Every structure is written in structure tokens, then in C-alpha cells.
JSON list of C-alpha atoms in Angstrom, two decimals:
[
{"chain": "A", "resi": 1, "resn": "MET", "atom": "CA", "xyz": [79.64, 133.46, 30.45]},
{"chain": "A", "resi": 2, "resn": "ASN", "atom": "CA", "xyz": [82.32, 130.91, 31.20]},
{"chain": "A", "resi": 3, "resn": "THR", "atom": "CA", "xyz": [83.16, 128.88, 28.16]},
{"chain": "A", "resi": 4, "resn": "GLN", "atom": "CA", "xyz": [85.65, 126.51, 29.66]},
{"chain": "A", "resi": 5, "resn": "SER", "atom": "CA", "xyz": [84.90, 123.61, 32.11]},
{"chain": "A", "resi": 6, "resn": "THR", "atom": "CA", "xyz": [85.76, 124.56, 35.59]},
{"chain": "A", "resi": 7, "resn": "SER", "atom": "CA", "xyz": [85.51, 121.11, 37.12]},
{"chain": "A", "resi": 8, "resn": "PRO", "atom": "CA", "xyz": [86.04, 117.56, 36.23]},
{"chain": "A", "resi": 9, "resn": "ASN", "atom": "CA", "xyz": [82.43, 117.05, 37.41]},
{"chain": "A", "resi": 10, "resn": "THR", "atom": "CA", "xyz": [81.05, 119.20, 34.70]},
{"chain": "A", "resi": 11, "resn": "PRO", "atom": "CA", "xyz": [79.87, 117.70, 31.29]},
{"chain": "A", "resi": 12, "resn": "HIS", "atom": "CA", "xyz": [82.39, 117.68, 28.59]},
{"chain": "A", "resi": 13, "resn": "ALA", "atom": "CA", "xyz": [80.52, 116.41, 25.41]},
{"chain": "A", "resi": 14, "resn": "ILE", "atom": "CA", "xyz": [77.26, 116.38, 23.99]},
{"chain": "A", "resi": 15, "resn": "LEU", "atom": "CA", "xyz": [76.21, 112.66, 23.26]},
{"chain": "A", "resi": 16, "resn": "TYR", "atom": "CA", "xyz": [72.77, 113.04, 21.66]},
{"chain": "A", "resi": 17, "resn": "SER", "atom": "CA", "xyz": [69.57, 114.90, 21.63]},
{"chain": "A", "resi": 18, "resn": "MET", "atom": "CA", "xyz": [66.33, 113.01, 21.86]},
{"chain": "A", "resi": 19, "resn": "ASP", "atom": "CA", "xyz": [63.14, 113.66, 19.92]},
{"chain": "A", "resi": 20, "resn": "ARG", "atom": "CA", "xyz": [59.91, 111.70, 20.08]},
{"chain": "A", "resi": 21, "resn": "ILE", "atom": "CA", "xyz": [58.57, 110.79, 16.65]},
{"chain": "A", "resi": 22, "resn": "ARG", "atom": "CA", "xyz": [55.31, 109.49, 15.39]},
{"chain": "A", "resi": 23, "resn": "ASP", "atom": "CA", "xyz": [56.43, 107.69, 12.13]},
{"chain": "A", "resi": 24, "resn": "LEU", "atom": "CA", "xyz": [59.74, 105.76, 12.43]},
{"chain": "A", "resi": 25, "resn": "ASP", "atom": "CA", "xyz": [60.00, 104.87, 8.69]},
{"chain": "A", "resi": 26, "resn": "ARG", "atom": "CA", "xyz": [59.25, 108.53, 7.62]},
{"chain": "A", "resi": 27, "resn": "SER", "atom": "CA", "xyz": [61.73, 109.87, 10.13]},
{"chain": "A", "resi": 28, "resn": "LEU", "atom": "CA", "xyz": [64.35, 107.67, 8.96]},
{"chain": "A", "resi": 29, "resn": "ARG", "atom": "CA", "xyz": [63.79, 108.50, 5.46]},
{"chain": "A", "resi": 30, "resn": "PHE", "atom": "CA", "xyz": [64.23, 112.18, 6.35]},
{"chain": "A", "resi": 31, "resn": "TYR", "atom": "CA", "xyz": [67.40, 111.80, 8.51]},
{"chain": "A", "resi": 32, "resn": "CYS", "atom": "CA", "xyz": [69.05, 109.08, 6.42]},
{"chain": "A", "resi": 33, "resn": "ASP", "atom": "CA", "xyz": [68.01, 109.69, 2.97]},
{"chain": "A", "resi": 34, "resn": "ALA", "atom": "CA", "xyz": [67.48, 113.36, 2.88]},
{"chain": "A", "resi": 35, "resn": "LEU", "atom": "CA", "xyz": [70.17, 114.57, 5.33]},
{"chain": "A", "resi": 36, "resn": "GLY", "atom": "CA", "xyz": [72.62, 111.80, 4.72]},
{"chain": "A", "resi": 37, "resn": "MET", "atom": "CA", "xyz": [72.89, 110.45, 8.39]},
{"chain": "A", "resi": 38, "resn": "GLN", "atom": "CA", "xyz": [73.21, 106.81, 9.18]},
{"chain": "A", "resi": 39, "resn": "GLU", "atom": "CA", "xyz": [71.29, 104.57, 11.57]},
{"chain": "A", "resi": 40, "resn": "LEU", "atom": "CA", "xyz": [74.15, 103.89, 14.12]},
{"chain": "A", "resi": 41, "resn": "ARG", "atom": "CA", "xyz": [72.25, 101.86, 16.82]},
{"chain": "A", "resi": 42, "resn": "ARG", "atom": "CA", "xyz": [68.69, 100.56, 17.53]},
{"chain": "A", "resi": 43, "resn": "GLU", "atom": "CA", "xyz": [67.20, 99.37, 20.77]},
{"chain": "A", "resi": 44, "resn": "THR", "atom": "CA", "xyz": [63.69, 97.85, 21.19]},
{"chain": "A", "resi": 45, "resn": "PHE", "atom": "CA", "xyz": [62.04, 97.92, 24.61]},
{"chain": "A", "resi": 46, "resn": "THR", "atom": "CA", "xyz": [59.21, 95.47, 24.28]},
{"chain": "A", "resi": 47, "resn": "ALA", "atom": "CA", "xyz": [57.81, 95.70, 27.85]},
{"chain": "A", "resi": 48, "resn": "ALA", "atom": "CA", "xyz": [57.77, 99.48, 27.70]},
{"chain": "A", "resi": 49, "resn": "GLU", "atom": "CA", "xyz": [56.56, 99.53, 24.09]},
{"chain": "A", "resi": 50, "resn": "PHE", "atom": "CA", "xyz": [59.12, 101.89, 22.52]},
{"chain": "A", "resi": 51, "resn": "THR", "atom": "CA", "xyz": [61.95, 101.83, 20.14]},
{"chain": "A", "resi": 52, "resn": "LEU", "atom": "CA", "xyz": [65.10, 103.94, 20.17]},
{"chain": "A", "resi": 53, "resn": "VAL", "atom": "CA", "xyz": [66.95, 104.66, 16.88]},
{"chain": "A", "resi": 54, "resn": "PHE", "atom": "CA", "xyz": [70.21, 106.66, 16.98]},
{"chain": "A", "resi": 55, "resn": "VAL", "atom": "CA", "xyz": [71.11, 108.44, 13.75]},
{"chain": "A", "resi": 56, "resn": "GLY", "atom": "CA", "xyz": [74.02, 110.63, 12.97]},
{"chain": "A", "resi": 57, "resn": "TYR", "atom": "CA", "xyz": [77.15, 111.02, 10.78]},
{"chain": "A", "resi": 58, "resn": "PRO", "atom": "CA", "xyz": [79.75, 108.32, 11.14]},
{"chain": "A", "resi": 59, "resn": "ASP", "atom": "CA", "xyz": [82.56, 110.71, 11.62]},
{"chain": "A", "resi": 60, "resn": "GLY", "atom": "CA", "xyz": [80.81, 112.80, 14.21]},
{"chain": "A", "resi": 61, "resn": "ASN", "atom": "CA", "xyz": [80.64, 112.46, 17.97]},
{"chain": "A", "resi": 62, "resn": "SER", "atom": "CA", "xyz": [77.00, 113.40, 18.67]},
{"chain": "A", "resi": 63, "resn": "MET", "atom": "CA", "xyz": [73.67, 111.71, 17.55]},
{"chain": "A", "resi": 64, "resn": "ILE", "atom": "CA", "xyz": [70.04, 112.22, 17.50]},
{"chain": "A", "resi": 65, "resn": "GLU", "atom": "CA", "xyz": [67.87, 109.70, 19.36]},
{"chain": "A", "resi": 66, "resn": "LEU", "atom": "CA", "xyz": [64.60, 109.08, 17.62]},
{"chain": "A", "resi": 67, "resn": "THR", "atom": "CA", "xyz": [62.12, 107.70, 20.23]},
{"chain": "A", "resi": 68, "resn": "TYR", "atom": "CA", "xyz": [59.06, 105.78, 18.72]},
{"chain": "A", "resi": 69, "resn": "ASN", "atom": "CA", "xyz": [56.51, 105.08, 21.31]},
{"chain": "A", "resi": 70, "resn": "TRP", "atom": "CA", "xyz": [54.35, 102.31, 19.89]},
{"chain": "A", "resi": 71, "resn": "GLY", "atom": "CA", "xyz": [50.79, 103.62, 19.58]},
{"chain": "A", "resi": 72, "resn": "GLU", "atom": "CA", "xyz": [51.61, 107.20, 20.00]},
{"chain": "A", "resi": 73, "resn": "HIS", "atom": "CA", "xyz": [50.69, 108.96, 16.79]},
{"chain": "A", "resi": 74, "resn": "SER", "atom": "CA", "xyz": [50.70, 112.66, 17.59]},
{"chain": "A", "resi": 75, "resn": "TYR", "atom": "CA", "xyz": [52.55, 115.19, 19.60]},
{"chain": "A", "resi": 76, "resn": "SER", "atom": "CA", "xyz": [51.65, 118.87, 20.01]},
{"chain": "A", "resi": 77, "resn": "HIS", "atom": "CA", "xyz": [54.41, 121.60, 19.51]},
{"chain": "A", "resi": 78, "resn": "GLY", "atom": "CA", "xyz": [56.95, 121.13, 22.20]},
{"chain": "A", "resi": 79, "resn": "THR", "atom": "CA", "xyz": [55.86, 117.69, 23.46]},
{"chain": "A", "resi": 80, "resn": "GLY", "atom": "CA", "xyz": [58.06, 115.68, 21.08]},
{"chain": "A", "resi": 81, "resn": "TYR", "atom": "CA", "xyz": [61.32, 117.14, 22.59]},
{"chain": "A", "resi": 82, "resn": "GLY", "atom": "CA", "xyz": [62.91, 114.82, 25.09]},
{"chain": "A", "resi": 83, "resn": "HIS", "atom": "CA", "xyz": [66.29, 115.62, 26.45]},
{"chain": "A", "resi": 84, "resn": "ILE", "atom": "CA", "xyz": [69.95, 116.33, 25.61]},
{"chain": "A", "resi": 85, "resn": "ALA", "atom": "CA", "xyz": [72.41, 113.72, 26.81]},
{"chain": "A", "resi": 86, "resn": "LEU", "atom": "CA", "xyz": [75.82, 114.98, 28.02]},
{"chain": "A", "resi": 87, "resn": "GLU", "atom": "CA", "xyz": [78.94, 112.79, 28.76]},
{"chain": "A", "resi": 88, "resn": "VAL", "atom": "CA", "xyz": [80.39, 113.16, 32.29]},
{"chain": "A", "resi": 89, "resn": "LEU", "atom": "CA", "xyz": [83.16, 111.26, 34.01]},
{"chain": "A", "resi": 90, "resn": "ASP", "atom": "CA", "xyz": [81.17, 110.34, 37.12]},
{"chain": "A", "resi": 91, "resn": "ILE", "atom": "CA", "xyz": [77.32, 110.93, 37.22]},
{"chain": "A", "resi": 92, "resn": "HIS", "atom": "CA", "xyz": [77.19, 110.76, 40.92]},
{"chain": "A", "resi": 93, "resn": "GLN", "atom": "CA", "xyz": [79.76, 113.42, 41.44]},
{"chain": "A", "resi": 94, "resn": "THR", "atom": "CA", "xyz": [78.38, 115.52, 38.59]},
{"chain": "A", "resi": 95, "resn": "CYS", "atom": "CA", "xyz": [75.00, 115.57, 40.21]},
{"chain": "A", "resi": 96, "resn": "LEU", "atom": "CA", "xyz": [76.49, 116.50, 43.68]},
{"chain": "A", "resi": 97, "resn": "HIS", "atom": "CA", "xyz": [78.33, 119.39, 41.94]},
{"chain": "A", "resi": 98, "resn": "LEU", "atom": "CA", "xyz": [75.28, 120.57, 40.08]},
{"chain": "A", "resi": 99, "resn": "ALA", "atom": "CA", "xyz": [73.11, 120.44, 43.25]},
{"chain": "A", "resi": 100, "resn": "GLY", "atom": "CA", "xyz": [75.72, 122.54, 45.05]},
{"chain": "A", "resi": 101, "resn": "LEU", "atom": "CA", "xyz": [75.19, 125.12, 42.33]},
{"chain": "A", "resi": 102, "resn": "GLY", "atom": "CA", "xyz": [71.43, 125.19, 43.02]},
{"chain": "A", "resi": 103, "resn": "VAL", "atom": "CA", "xyz": [70.57, 122.90, 39.98]},
{"chain": "A", "resi": 104, "resn": "GLU", "atom": "CA", "xyz": [67.48, 120.73, 40.78]},
{"chain": "A", "resi": 105, "resn": "ILE", "atom": "CA", "xyz": [68.08, 116.98, 40.32]},
{"chain": "A", "resi": 106, "resn": "THR", "atom": "CA", "xyz": [64.59, 115.71, 39.74]},
{"chain": "A", "resi": 107, "resn": "ARG", "atom": "CA", "xyz": [65.65, 111.91, 39.51]},
{"chain": "A", "resi": 108, "resn": "ASN", "atom": "CA", "xyz": [68.79, 110.61, 41.14]},
{"chain": "A", "resi": 109, "resn": "PRO", "atom": "CA", "xyz": [71.37, 108.75, 38.98]},
{"chain": "A", "resi": 110, "resn": "GLY", "atom": "CA", "xyz": [70.66, 105.14, 38.21]},
{"chain": "A", "resi": 111, "resn": "PRO", "atom": "CA", "xyz": [69.79, 102.70, 35.48]},
{"chain": "A", "resi": 112, "resn": "MET", "atom": "CA", "xyz": [67.07, 103.55, 32.98]},
{"chain": "A", "resi": 113, "resn": "LYS", "atom": "CA", "xyz": [63.62, 102.21, 34.20]},
{"chain": "A", "resi": 114, "resn": "LEU", "atom": "CA", "xyz": [62.29, 99.34, 32.14]},
{"chain": "A", "resi": 115, "resn": "ALA", "atom": "CA", "xyz": [65.85, 98.95, 30.61]},
{"chain": "A", "resi": 116, "resn": "ASN", "atom": "CA", "xyz": [66.36, 96.51, 27.94]},
{"chain": "A", "resi": 117, "resn": "THR", "atom": "CA", "xyz": [67.89, 93.36, 29.37]},
{"chain": "A", "resi": 118, "resn": "LYS", "atom": "CA", "xyz": [70.66, 93.37, 26.76]},
{"chain": "A", "resi": 119, "resn": "PRO", "atom": "CA", "xyz": [71.24, 96.98, 25.78]},
{"chain": "A", "resi": 120, "resn": "SER", "atom": "CA", "xyz": [73.77, 97.72, 23.01]},
{"chain": "A", "resi": 121, "resn": "HIS", "atom": "CA", "xyz": [75.40, 100.36, 24.97]},
{"chain": "A", "resi": 122, "resn": "SER", "atom": "CA", "xyz": [77.59, 100.20, 28.02]},
{"chain": "A", "resi": 123, "resn": "SER", "atom": "CA", "xyz": [76.01, 98.70, 31.04]},
{"chain": "A", "resi": 124, "resn": "LYS", "atom": "CA", "xyz": [77.86, 101.40, 33.08]},
{"chain": "A", "resi": 125, "resn": "THR", "atom": "CA", "xyz": [75.47, 104.05, 31.41]},
{"chain": "A", "resi": 126, "resn": "ARG", "atom": "CA", "xyz": [73.60, 105.90, 34.18]},
{"chain": "A", "resi": 127, "resn": "THR", "atom": "CA", "xyz": [71.05, 108.72, 33.83]},
{"chain": "A", "resi": 128, "resn": "ALA", "atom": "CA", "xyz": [69.78, 111.63, 35.95]},
{"chain": "A", "resi": 129, "resn": "ALA", "atom": "CA", "xyz": [67.06, 114.06, 35.26]},
{"chain": "A", "resi": 130, "resn": "ILE", "atom": "CA", "xyz": [68.30, 117.69, 35.74]},
{"chain": "A", "resi": 131, "resn": "LEU", "atom": "CA", "xyz": [66.40, 120.92, 35.72]},
{"chain": "A", "resi": 132, "resn": "SER", "atom": "CA", "xyz": [68.04, 124.36, 35.81]}
]
């Protein structure tokens, strides 16, 4: 297994992991009160009826994204996990690189659908769905 990045088009950092939650207050008590994390960022998407809360340690580089879908109150084992976000220099070049390695890109890079009109993160943020 290669443990070093071989291309500037490969990811170089874990940004966050996303989990769907059914009770935002209870989850925040667990991550913040019990585990000592802090709420680092919150975004509400009214049209899409969900809230994202990013928690983590202030001196760390990665976070956990808690996704609260309004009205969704249960997930079966395995349906609560969402994704892992990785940092790349150029999402378009990274997708081309990965596709060249046989990785299936299930959604081309672009802005998040139903994105908040005033997100608290960089407007340059782009996403892509990738399956191995």
C-alpha cells in the first residue's frame, strides 16, 4: 500500500465525516458535553429542511458534520452514515485523476444542490460524489 501522495491531484487532508442524526440536542450533548468537542459551525437550509452542525476540537484539523434532517426521526443501522470530505487542490483535476484510475464519479463536481444562499464556508467549495 502506498502511504504517500503520488499526485497533486490526490486528497491531502480529511476535513470531516458526516453522520445523520435524529436528535440534534442529544447529539450535541454527547459530542460537546461528554466528549469535550465544540460547535464550530452551523448552517440551516430552510428550503431543503435540514441543519448542519460541525463539531470538533478547536486545535484539530478535522470535524464531524452532524446532519439533522427535519422530520426524520429514525435511521436503521448503516443509513445514518453520509460521507467523508477530503481536501483537494482542484476538485476537477482530482476527479479526472480518479476517473483515470477507474474510480466511478457518480456526480460531477459542482455546488451543493439547494445550497444556502449565504453559506458560512468558502463559496469556492465544490463537491463530487465518488465511489470506489
